[in-house]
Amino acid sequence: MKRVVITGQGTINALGSNVAETWEAMREGRCGIGPLEVRDVERLAIQIGGQVRGYDPDAVFNRQQIVLYDRFTQFTLLSAREAIAQAGLTFVGDLAARTGVVLGNSGGGMNTLDENYRSVYEDGKNRVHPFVVPKLMNNAAASHVSMEFNLKGPTFTVSTACASSNHAMGQAFQLIRCGMAEVMITGGSESMLCFGGVKAWEGLRVMSKDACRPFSANRNGMVQGEGAAVFVFEEYEHAKKRGADIIAEVIGFAMTSDAADIVMPSKQGAARTIVGAMRDAKVNSDEVGYINAHGTGTAANDKTECAAVADALGHHANDLMISSTKSMHGHLIGGTGAVELLACTMALREGVIAPTIGYEEPDPECALDVVPNVARDAEVDVVLSNAFAFGGLNAVLALRKV
């Protein structure tokens, strides 16, 4: 089994337009959630989100590209450019053939859908742009990354709601580990902060109107975000031979299904996934120093996740740190696990644990060290990243310091 390392990372999200800005915001415990700036916002009951502000697509893409790129694809390409530039790779010949793309996404081109439904139903138009379908399809971002960088290996999109990015990164990890690829571009993206996207989520009655407060007793729901994060996963010997700067090593992955309920999480399913990731990584529970939690800020998710962590790690659950960065950047749905992996690489690379901000009242059902409100300096060697999605689909990644 080949070893897999991370040699590049890139992002754009509510906290920053690159990794350095995002890490700085996480260190400072800065909140990227604020008033939504979308059309017809006054008709929405939920008017806050982790929006990418000040973003001008015309500054980074030409008119022909914008016709083809939905907002989620634009975010993905910008993140991929940063990640691949950091990795210092050029994809030609055999390396191009042995490099692929696996990305997570849930909503696809939601902004494109919203705009064109308005055009047809509200404005009464009988024709839409011929590129609407290729612009809104979930695999558009993966395909455009492959085309921009000449990547001819396994390329596809994973869509498992809130676990999409973790599932995607897990598949990328497995493809390199088993020898099917040398390098994989992986991560995820989402952009559902438009009228139709937010209105649909309002119907679930799981959204907060004021803030995301994971693990706090007075939490009142999740807050949506948008953006992307992309990583370069690379076979260790390949990276070592070319003298790459290795950010972290991916050492384990597990995925399970609750087979129970379409929206309510299962403690048993989550715990089995955490145990599976540690087993795959060949680490004991007392080696895990930090967990980036799924931590949505809903009553059901937070207490279920804490119970699952306690079951999976036993007494050591009281000694490790667990935080939810959704409190800062919002819940990116299909892209959330990718942005959250940046908190994991920051913990390993920088020795800084991102906080759970908005924490106001202890909850006895979430009685773990949730790193409340203020980042913490701490040396950790092994971290886990949790993702537990609607549909009962769970995916956990394990990383180690190199």
mmCIF file of C-alpha atoms in Angstrom, residues 26-373:
data_model
loop_
_atom_site.group_PDB
_atom_site.id
_atom_site.type_symbol
_atom_site.label_atom_id
_atom_site.label_comp_id
_atom_site.label_asym_id
_atom_site.label_seq_id
_atom_site.Cartn_x
_atom_site.Cartn_y
_atom_site.Cartn_z
ATOM 1 C CA MET A 26 -9.125 30.731 11.994
ATOM 2 C CA ARG A 27 -6.266 31.737 14.312
ATOM 3 C CA GLU A 28 -8.108 34.936 15.191
ATOM 4 C CA GLY A 29 -11.469 33.225 15.618
ATOM 5 C CA ARG A 30 -12.922 35.616 13.075
ATOM 6 C CA CYS A 31 -16.509 35.138 11.896
ATOM 7 C CA GLY A 32 -17.190 35.201 8.161
ATOM 8 C CA ILE A 33 -20.958 34.931 8.604
ATOM 9 C CA GLY A 34 -22.966 38.064 7.938
ATOM 10 C CA PRO A 35 -26.008 39.542 6.163
ATOM 11 C CA LEU A 36 -26.755 37.889 2.824
ATOM 12 C CA GLU A 37 -26.409 39.939 -0.322
ATOM 13 C CA VAL A 38 -28.723 38.123 -2.728
ATOM 14 C CA ARG A 39 -31.654 39.079 -4.898
ATOM 15 C CA ASP A 40 -35.023 39.155 -3.043
ATOM 16 C CA VAL A 41 -33.313 38.704 0.325
ATOM 17 C CA GLU A 42 -36.270 40.493 1.946
ATOM 18 C CA ARG A 43 -38.443 37.472 1.053
ATOM 19 C CA LEU A 44 -36.191 35.112 2.980
ATOM 20 C CA ALA A 45 -36.739 34.166 6.604
ATOM 21 C CA ILE A 46 -33.021 33.358 6.843
ATOM 22 C CA GLN A 47 -30.948 36.383 5.874
ATOM 23 C CA ILE A 48 -27.424 35.439 7.012
ATOM 24 C CA GLY A 49 -24.726 33.222 5.514
ATOM 25 C CA GLY A 50 -21.013 32.619 5.095
ATOM 26 C CA GLN A 51 -20.859 34.445 1.786
ATOM 27 C CA VAL A 52 -17.718 35.112 -0.269
ATOM 28 C CA ARG A 53 -17.772 38.913 -0.262
ATOM 29 C CA GLY A 54 -16.120 41.339 -2.645
ATOM 30 C CA TYR A 55 -15.718 38.623 -5.266
ATOM 31 C CA ASP A 56 -15.532 39.837 -8.880
ATOM 32 C CA PRO A 57 -15.535 37.012 -11.447
ATOM 33 C CA ASP A 58 -14.625 39.447 -14.228
ATOM 34 C CA ALA A 59 -11.279 40.041 -12.526
ATOM 35 C CA VAL A 60 -10.231 36.380 -12.797
ATOM 36 C CA PHE A 61 -12.181 34.884 -15.723
ATOM 37 C CA ASN A 62 -12.941 36.085 -19.245
ATOM 38 C CA ARG A 63 -16.438 36.428 -20.663
ATOM 39 C CA GLN A 64 -16.310 33.100 -22.528
ATOM 40 C CA GLN A 65 -15.345 31.306 -19.306
ATOM 41 C CA ILE A 66 -18.047 32.954 -17.228
ATOM 42 C CA VAL A 67 -20.639 31.712 -19.731
ATOM 43 C CA LEU A 68 -19.474 28.165 -18.880
ATOM 44 C CA TYR A 69 -18.588 28.472 -15.177
ATOM 45 C CA ASP A 70 -21.213 28.574 -12.455
ATOM 46 C CA ARG A 71 -20.077 30.224 -9.231
ATOM 47 C CA PHE A 72 -19.203 26.839 -7.647
ATOM 48 C CA THR A 73 -16.973 26.002 -10.615
ATOM 49 C CA GLN A 74 -15.264 29.392 -10.413
ATOM 50 C CA PHE A 75 -14.471 28.841 -6.730
ATOM 51 C CA THR A 76 -13.108 25.375 -7.512
ATOM 52 C CA LEU A 77 -10.802 26.580 -10.279
ATOM 53 C CA LEU A 78 -9.396 29.388 -8.151
ATOM 54 C CA SER A 79 -8.697 26.935 -5.330
ATOM 55 C CA ALA A 80 -7.140 24.400 -7.706
ATOM 56 C CA ARG A 81 -4.848 27.053 -9.163
ATOM 57 C CA GLU A 82 -3.536 27.933 -5.711
ATOM 58 C CA ALA A 83 -3.091 24.294 -4.690
ATOM 59 C CA ILE A 84 -1.311 23.214 -7.868
ATOM 60 C CA ALA A 85 0.927 26.282 -7.842
ATOM 61 C CA GLN A 86 1.984 25.458 -4.291
ATOM 62 C CA ALA A 87 2.657 21.837 -5.231
ATOM 63 C CA GLY A 88 4.834 23.007 -8.118
ATOM 64 C CA LEU A 89 3.591 20.352 -10.530
ATOM 65 C CA THR A 90 3.223 20.507 -14.307
ATOM 66 C CA PHE A 91 1.112 17.799 -15.869
ATOM 67 C CA VAL A 92 2.524 16.418 -19.094
ATOM 68 C CA GLY A 93 3.196 12.943 -20.462
ATOM 69 C CA ASP A 94 2.876 10.027 -18.048
ATOM 70 C CA LEU A 95 2.160 12.251 -15.033
ATOM 71 C CA ALA A 96 -0.818 13.808 -16.822
ATOM 72 C CA ALA A 97 -2.147 10.322 -17.577
ATOM 73 C CA ARG A 98 -1.716 9.275 -13.935
ATOM 74 C CA THR A 99 -3.309 12.355 -12.376
ATOM 75 C CA GLY A 100 -7.038 12.723 -11.894
ATOM 76 C CA VAL A 101 -9.679 14.830 -10.150
ATOM 77 C CA VAL A 102 -12.219 13.782 -7.531
ATOM 78 C CA LEU A 103 -14.340 16.577 -6.093
ATOM 79 C CA GLY A 104 -17.298 16.752 -3.747
ATOM 80 C CA ASN A 105 -20.382 18.818 -4.477
ATOM 81 C CA SER A 106 -24.043 18.619 -3.514
ATOM 82 C CA GLY A 107 -26.040 21.397 -5.180
ATOM 83 C CA GLY A 108 -24.282 21.730 -8.520
ATOM 84 C CA GLY A 109 -24.895 24.985 -10.364
ATOM 85 C CA MET A 110 -27.577 26.266 -8.006
ATOM 86 C CA ASN A 111 -27.007 29.888 -9.036
ATOM 87 C CA THR A 112 -27.458 28.897 -12.682
ATOM 88 C CA LEU A 113 -30.654 27.026 -11.829
ATOM 89 C CA ASP A 114 -31.989 29.972 -9.852
ATOM 90 C CA GLU A 115 -31.250 32.478 -12.616
ATOM 91 C CA ASN A 116 -32.818 30.353 -15.347
ATOM 92 C CA TYR A 117 -35.910 29.391 -13.388
ATOM 93 C CA ARG A 118 -36.473 33.120 -12.896
ATOM 94 C CA SER A 119 -35.953 33.707 -16.603
ATOM 95 C CA VAL A 120 -38.526 31.070 -17.602
ATOM 96 C CA TYR A 121 -41.145 31.330 -14.846
ATOM 97 C CA GLU A 122 -40.893 34.960 -13.725
ATOM 98 C CA ASP A 123 -39.807 36.751 -16.904
ATOM 99 C CA GLY A 124 -41.779 34.466 -19.230
ATOM 100 C CA LYS A 125 -38.887 33.699 -21.560
ATOM 101 C CA ASN A 126 -39.192 30.602 -23.743
ATOM 102 C CA ARG A 127 -35.509 29.989 -24.353
ATOM 103 C CA VAL A 128 -32.425 29.630 -22.166
ATOM 104 C CA HIS A 129 -28.724 29.715 -22.979
ATOM 105 C CA PRO A 130 -27.482 26.539 -24.719
ATOM 106 C CA PHE A 131 -24.785 26.082 -22.046
ATOM 107 C CA VAL A 132 -27.169 25.944 -19.077
ATOM 108 C CA VAL A 133 -26.840 22.160 -18.693
ATOM 109 C CA PRO A 134 -23.013 21.989 -18.845
ATOM 110 C CA LYS A 135 -22.879 24.971 -16.500
ATOM 111 C CA LEU A 136 -25.144 23.524 -13.799
ATOM 112 C CA MET A 137 -24.120 19.836 -13.836
ATOM 113 C CA ASN A 138 -22.424 18.606 -10.656
ATOM 114 C CA ASN A 139 -19.355 17.321 -12.495
ATOM 115 C CA ALA A 140 -18.682 20.645 -14.234
ATOM 116 C CA ALA A 141 -16.031 21.747 -11.746
ATOM 117 C CA ALA A 142 -14.126 18.448 -11.917
ATOM 118 C CA SER A 143 -14.225 18.479 -15.698
ATOM 119 C CA HIS A 144 -12.998 22.072 -15.972
ATOM 120 C CA VAL A 145 -10.139 21.414 -13.543
ATOM 121 C CA SER A 146 -9.094 18.423 -15.634
ATOM 122 C CA MET A 147 -9.187 20.509 -18.818
ATOM 123 C CA GLU A 148 -7.339 23.518 -17.413
ATOM 124 C CA PHE A 149 -4.479 21.389 -16.073
ATOM 125 C CA ASN A 150 -4.388 18.555 -18.651
ATOM 126 C CA LEU A 151 -5.349 15.857 -16.144
ATOM 127 C CA LYS A 152 -6.220 12.590 -17.883
ATOM 128 C CA GLY A 153 -6.553 10.154 -14.985
ATOM 129 C CA PRO A 154 -9.693 9.143 -13.018
ATOM 130 C CA THR A 155 -11.992 12.165 -12.854
ATOM 131 C CA PHE A 156 -15.445 12.333 -11.272
ATOM 132 C CA THR A 157 -17.683 14.074 -8.740
ATOM 133 C CA VAL A 158 -19.037 12.620 -5.504
ATOM 134 C CA SER A 159 -22.394 13.863 -4.226
ATOM 135 C CA THR A 160 -23.318 12.678 -0.737
ATOM 136 C CA ALA A 161 -24.804 15.859 0.721
ATOM 137 C CA CYS A 162 -22.716 17.180 3.623
ATOM 138 C CA ALA A 163 -20.132 14.364 3.372
ATOM 139 C CA SER A 164 -19.389 14.895 -0.331
ATOM 140 C CA SER A 165 -15.908 16.387 0.082
ATOM 141 C CA ASN A 166 -14.778 13.805 2.632
ATOM 142 C CA HIS A 167 -16.016 11.005 0.401
ATOM 143 C CA ALA A 168 -14.226 12.596 -2.562
ATOM 144 C CA MET A 169 -10.951 13.004 -0.693
ATOM 145 C CA GLY A 170 -11.251 9.463 0.614
ATOM 146 C CA GLN A 171 -11.617 8.151 -2.927
ATOM 147 C CA ALA A 172 -8.622 10.195 -4.070
ATOM 148 C CA PHE A 173 -6.613 8.751 -1.184
ATOM 149 C CA GLN A 174 -7.595 5.196 -2.103
ATOM 150 C CA LEU A 175 -6.797 5.675 -5.804
ATOM 151 C CA ILE A 176 -3.226 6.682 -5.004
ATOM 152 C CA ARG A 177 -2.783 4.152 -2.226
ATOM 153 C CA CYS A 178 -3.740 1.246 -4.488
ATOM 154 C CA GLY A 179 -1.541 2.489 -7.349
ATOM 155 C CA MET A 180 -4.219 3.603 -9.809
ATOM 156 C CA ALA A 181 -2.951 7.198 -9.746
ATOM 157 C CA GLU A 182 0.209 9.096 -8.872
ATOM 158 C CA VAL A 183 -1.433 12.432 -8.046
ATOM 159 C CA MET A 184 -5.050 13.413 -7.406
ATOM 160 C CA ILE A 185 -6.588 16.874 -7.266
ATOM 161 C CA THR A 186 -9.329 16.634 -4.679
ATOM 162 C CA GLY A 187 -11.573 18.565 -2.297
ATOM 163 C CA GLY A 188 -14.934 20.152 -2.892
ATOM 164 C CA SER A 189 -17.032 23.248 -3.463
ATOM 165 C CA GLU A 190 -20.514 24.662 -3.063
ATOM 166 C CA SER A 191 -22.437 27.819 -3.846
ATOM 167 C CA MET A 192 -26.087 27.605 -2.818
ATOM 168 C CA LEU A 193 -26.454 31.104 -1.368
ATOM 169 C CA CYS A 194 -29.081 32.337 -3.794
ATOM 170 C CA PHE A 195 -32.785 32.901 -3.242
ATOM 171 C CA GLY A 196 -33.865 29.411 -4.334
ATOM 172 C CA GLY A 197 -31.064 27.655 -2.483
ATOM 173 C CA VAL A 198 -31.724 29.371 0.834
ATOM 174 C CA LYS A 199 -35.514 29.149 0.467
ATOM 175 C CA ALA A 200 -35.288 25.376 0.031
ATOM 176 C CA TRP A 201 -33.181 24.992 3.174
ATOM 177 C CA GLU A 202 -35.585 27.187 5.139
ATOM 178 C CA GLY A 203 -38.179 24.466 4.704
ATOM 179 C CA LEU A 204 -36.147 22.047 6.828
ATOM 180 C CA ARG A 205 -36.386 24.386 9.840
ATOM 181 C CA VAL A 206 -32.792 23.683 10.850
ATOM 182 C CA MET A 207 -31.393 27.144 10.041
ATOM 183 C CA SER A 208 -30.372 29.831 12.521
ATOM 184 C CA LYS A 209 -31.462 33.425 11.970
ATOM 185 C CA ASP A 210 -28.579 34.944 13.919
ATOM 186 C CA ALA A 211 -25.428 32.799 14.352
ATOM 187 C CA CYS A 212 -23.885 29.330 14.249
ATOM 188 C CA ARG A 213 -23.066 28.195 17.829
ATOM 189 C CA PRO A 214 -21.937 24.547 17.700
ATOM 190 C CA PHE A 215 -21.971 22.686 21.036
ATOM 191 C CA SER A 216 -23.331 25.717 22.931
ATOM 192 C CA ALA A 217 -26.496 24.990 24.920
ATOM 193 C CA ASN A 218 -28.274 27.935 23.277
ATOM 194 C CA ARG A 219 -27.480 26.885 19.700
ATOM 195 C CA ASN A 220 -30.439 27.246 17.360
ATOM 196 C CA GLY A 221 -29.389 25.857 14.003
ATOM 197 C CA MET A 222 -26.925 25.818 11.163
ATOM 198 C CA VAL A 223 -25.827 28.628 8.859
ATOM 199 C CA GLN A 224 -24.991 28.025 5.203
ATOM 200 C CA GLY A 225 -21.700 29.064 3.646
ATOM 201 C CA GLU A 226 -20.121 28.926 0.206
ATOM 202 C CA GLY A 227 -16.694 28.479 -1.349
ATOM 203 C CA ALA A 228 -14.219 25.744 -2.129
ATOM 204 C CA ALA A 229 -11.011 24.072 -0.983
ATOM 205 C CA VAL A 230 -8.800 21.906 -3.175
ATOM 206 C CA PHE A 231 -5.779 19.758 -2.285
ATOM 207 C CA VAL A 232 -3.014 18.007 -4.162
ATOM 208 C CA PHE A 233 -2.762 14.419 -2.911
ATOM 209 C CA GLU A 234 0.469 12.776 -4.057
ATOM 210 C CA GLU A 235 2.186 9.423 -3.698
ATOM 211 C CA TYR A 236 4.861 9.839 -1.036
ATOM 212 C CA GLU A 237 7.868 8.515 -2.961
ATOM 213 C CA HIS A 238 6.953 10.666 -5.973
ATOM 214 C CA ALA A 239 6.745 13.751 -3.755
ATOM 215 C CA LYS A 240 9.952 12.880 -1.906
ATOM 216 C CA LYS A 241 11.898 12.269 -5.107
ATOM 217 C CA ARG A 242 11.088 15.711 -6.495
ATOM 218 C CA GLY A 243 11.774 17.440 -3.164
ATOM 219 C CA ALA A 244 8.200 18.581 -2.577
ATOM 220 C CA ASP A 245 7.227 20.450 0.573
ATOM 221 C CA ILE A 246 4.923 17.964 2.312
ATOM 222 C CA ILE A 247 2.104 19.570 4.304
ATOM 223 C CA ALA A 248 0.715 16.415 5.960
ATOM 224 C CA GLU A 249 0.193 12.710 5.352
ATOM 225 C CA VAL A 250 -3.238 11.166 4.777
ATOM 226 C CA ILE A 251 -3.151 7.924 6.763
ATOM 227 C CA GLY A 252 -6.707 6.612 6.998
ATOM 228 C CA PHE A 253 -10.261 6.799 5.742
ATOM 229 C CA ALA A 254 -13.571 5.133 6.553
ATOM 230 C CA MET A 255 -17.148 5.474 5.373
ATOM 231 C CA THR A 256 -20.400 3.937 6.566
ATOM 232 C CA SER A 257 -24.148 4.248 6.203
ATOM 233 C CA ASP A 258 -26.544 4.597 9.139
ATOM 234 C CA ALA A 259 -29.334 2.892 7.171
ATOM 235 C CA ALA A 260 -31.722 4.543 9.619
ATOM 236 C CA ASP A 261 -33.183 7.985 8.835
ATOM 237 C CA ILE A 262 -32.962 10.474 5.986
ATOM 238 C CA VAL A 263 -32.200 13.468 8.248
ATOM 239 C CA MET A 264 -31.593 12.326 11.848
ATOM 240 C CA PRO A 265 -27.986 11.293 12.608
ATOM 241 C CA SER A 266 -27.048 8.004 14.250
ATOM 242 C CA LYS A 267 -24.532 7.756 17.073
ATOM 243 C CA GLN A 268 -23.714 4.189 16.105
ATOM 244 C CA GLY A 269 -23.032 5.021 12.461
ATOM 245 C CA ALA A 270 -20.810 7.975 13.308
ATOM 246 C CA ALA A 271 -18.873 6.013 15.932
ATOM 247 C CA ARG A 272 -18.292 3.107 13.552
ATOM 248 C CA THR A 273 -16.826 5.508 10.995
ATOM 249 C CA ILE A 274 -14.466 7.144 13.490
ATOM 250 C CA VAL A 275 -13.273 3.724 14.688
ATOM 251 C CA GLY A 276 -12.885 2.599 11.079
ATOM 252 C CA ALA A 277 -10.722 5.593 10.171
ATOM 253 C CA MET A 278 -8.432 4.981 13.152
ATOM 254 C CA ARG A 279 -8.201 1.294 12.307
ATOM 255 C CA ASP A 280 -7.348 2.070 8.689
ATOM 256 C CA ALA A 281 -4.720 4.559 9.866
ATOM 257 C CA LYS A 282 -3.337 2.011 12.353
ATOM 258 C CA VAL A 283 -3.489 4.479 15.227
ATOM 259 C CA ASN A 284 -4.816 4.081 18.754
ATOM 260 C CA SER A 285 -7.397 6.473 20.146
ATOM 261 C CA ASP A 286 -4.849 8.054 22.512
ATOM 262 C CA GLU A 287 -2.758 9.153 19.516
ATOM 263 C CA VAL A 288 -5.514 11.439 18.210
ATOM 264 C CA GLY A 289 -4.941 14.999 19.381
ATOM 265 C CA TYR A 290 -7.632 16.928 17.499
ATOM 266 C CA ILE A 291 -10.909 16.286 15.702
ATOM 267 C CA ASN A 292 -12.475 18.744 13.311
ATOM 268 C CA ALA A 293 -16.116 18.098 14.088
ATOM 269 C CA HIS A 294 -19.041 18.006 11.722
ATOM 270 C CA GLY A 295 -20.535 20.350 14.335
ATOM 271 C CA THR A 296 -23.427 21.956 12.484
ATOM 272 C CA GLY A 297 -24.942 23.848 15.404
ATOM 273 C CA THR A 298 -28.180 21.868 15.392
ATOM 274 C CA ALA A 299 -29.313 20.251 18.635
ATOM 275 C CA ALA A 300 -29.508 16.757 17.159
ATOM 276 C CA ASN A 301 -26.174 16.751 15.324
ATOM 277 C CA ASP A 302 -23.984 18.190 18.060
ATOM 278 C CA LYS A 303 -25.059 15.928 20.903
ATOM 279 C CA THR A 304 -25.051 12.854 18.644
ATOM 280 C CA GLU A 305 -21.545 13.612 17.425
ATOM 281 C CA CYS A 306 -20.211 14.141 20.945
ATOM 282 C CA ALA A 307 -21.745 10.846 22.037
ATOM 283 C CA ALA A 308 -20.221 9.116 19.003
ATOM 284 C CA VAL A 309 -16.762 10.541 19.755
ATOM 285 C CA ALA A 310 -17.061 9.378 23.363
ATOM 286 C CA ASP A 311 -18.064 5.895 22.244
ATOM 287 C CA ALA A 312 -15.313 5.655 19.621
ATOM 288 C CA LEU A 313 -12.436 7.025 21.697
ATOM 289 C CA GLY A 314 -13.461 5.985 25.199
ATOM 290 C CA HIS A 315 -11.827 7.853 28.084
ATOM 291 C CA HIS A 316 -9.454 9.621 25.682
ATOM 292 C CA ALA A 317 -12.399 11.632 24.337
ATOM 293 C CA ASN A 318 -12.016 13.828 27.440
ATOM 294 C CA ASP A 319 -8.356 14.549 26.667
ATOM 295 C CA LEU A 320 -8.475 15.570 23.006
ATOM 296 C CA MET A 321 -9.610 18.815 21.394
ATOM 297 C CA ILE A 322 -12.627 18.975 19.079
ATOM 298 C CA SER A 323 -13.859 22.102 17.331
ATOM 299 C CA SER A 324 -16.299 23.143 14.634
ATOM 300 C CA THR A 325 -15.052 25.747 12.167
ATOM 301 C CA LYS A 326 -18.565 25.958 10.697
ATOM 302 C CA SER A 327 -19.055 28.545 13.426
ATOM 303 C CA MET A 328 -16.756 30.803 11.359
ATOM 304 C CA HIS A 329 -17.253 29.936 7.676
ATOM 305 C CA GLY A 330 -20.718 28.383 7.746
ATOM 306 C CA HIS A 331 -21.822 25.002 6.434
ATOM 307 C CA LEU A 332 -20.685 24.601 2.833
ATOM 308 C CA ILE A 333 -22.815 21.436 2.437
ATOM 309 C CA GLY A 334 -20.969 19.428 -0.250
ATOM 310 C CA GLY A 335 -17.840 21.565 0.042
ATOM 311 C CA THR A 336 -17.676 21.756 3.810
ATOM 312 C CA GLY A 337 -15.291 18.875 4.527
ATOM 313 C CA ALA A 338 -12.704 20.346 2.176
ATOM 314 C CA VAL A 339 -12.605 23.763 3.861
ATOM 315 C CA GLU A 340 -12.582 22.039 7.244
ATOM 316 C CA LEU A 341 -9.551 19.967 6.264
ATOM 317 C CA LEU A 342 -7.646 23.260 6.239
ATOM 318 C CA ALA A 343 -8.165 23.435 10.009
ATOM 319 C CA CYS A 344 -6.625 19.966 10.221
ATOM 320 C CA THR A 345 -3.564 20.889 8.156
ATOM 321 C CA MET A 346 -3.208 24.075 10.229
ATOM 322 C CA ALA A 347 -3.193 22.002 13.414
ATOM 323 C CA LEU A 348 -0.477 19.706 12.061
ATOM 324 C CA ARG A 349 1.604 22.285 10.200
ATOM 325 C CA GLU A 350 1.230 25.359 12.404
ATOM 326 C CA GLY A 351 0.432 23.854 15.800
ATOM 327 C CA VAL A 352 -2.731 25.969 16.033
ATOM 328 C CA ILE A 353 -6.144 24.530 16.866
ATOM 329 C CA ALA A 354 -9.014 26.489 15.315
ATOM 330 C CA PRO A 355 -11.714 27.419 17.849
ATOM 331 C CA THR A 356 -15.445 26.886 18.014
ATOM 332 C CA ILE A 357 -16.630 30.484 18.110
ATOM 333 C CA GLY A 358 -20.060 31.643 19.300
ATOM 334 C CA TYR A 359 -19.839 29.301 22.288
ATOM 335 C CA GLU A 360 -21.860 30.847 25.127
ATOM 336 C CA GLU A 361 -23.347 28.173 27.395
ATOM 337 C CA PRO A 362 -22.012 24.718 28.335
ATOM 338 C CA ASP A 363 -24.205 21.806 27.295
ATOM 339 C CA PRO A 364 -23.881 18.676 29.466
ATOM 340 C CA GLU A 365 -24.606 16.581 26.367
ATOM 341 C CA CYS A 366 -21.597 18.162 24.613
ATOM 342 C CA ALA A 367 -19.154 17.971 27.517
ATOM 343 C CA LEU A 368 -15.935 17.695 25.493
ATOM 344 C CA ASP A 369 -13.097 20.189 25.028
ATOM 345 C CA VAL A 370 -14.597 22.147 22.130
ATOM 346 C CA VAL A 371 -11.852 24.816 22.119
ATOM 347 C CA PRO A 372 -14.372 27.567 22.888
ATOM 348 C CA ASN A 373 -13.995 30.957 21.184
#
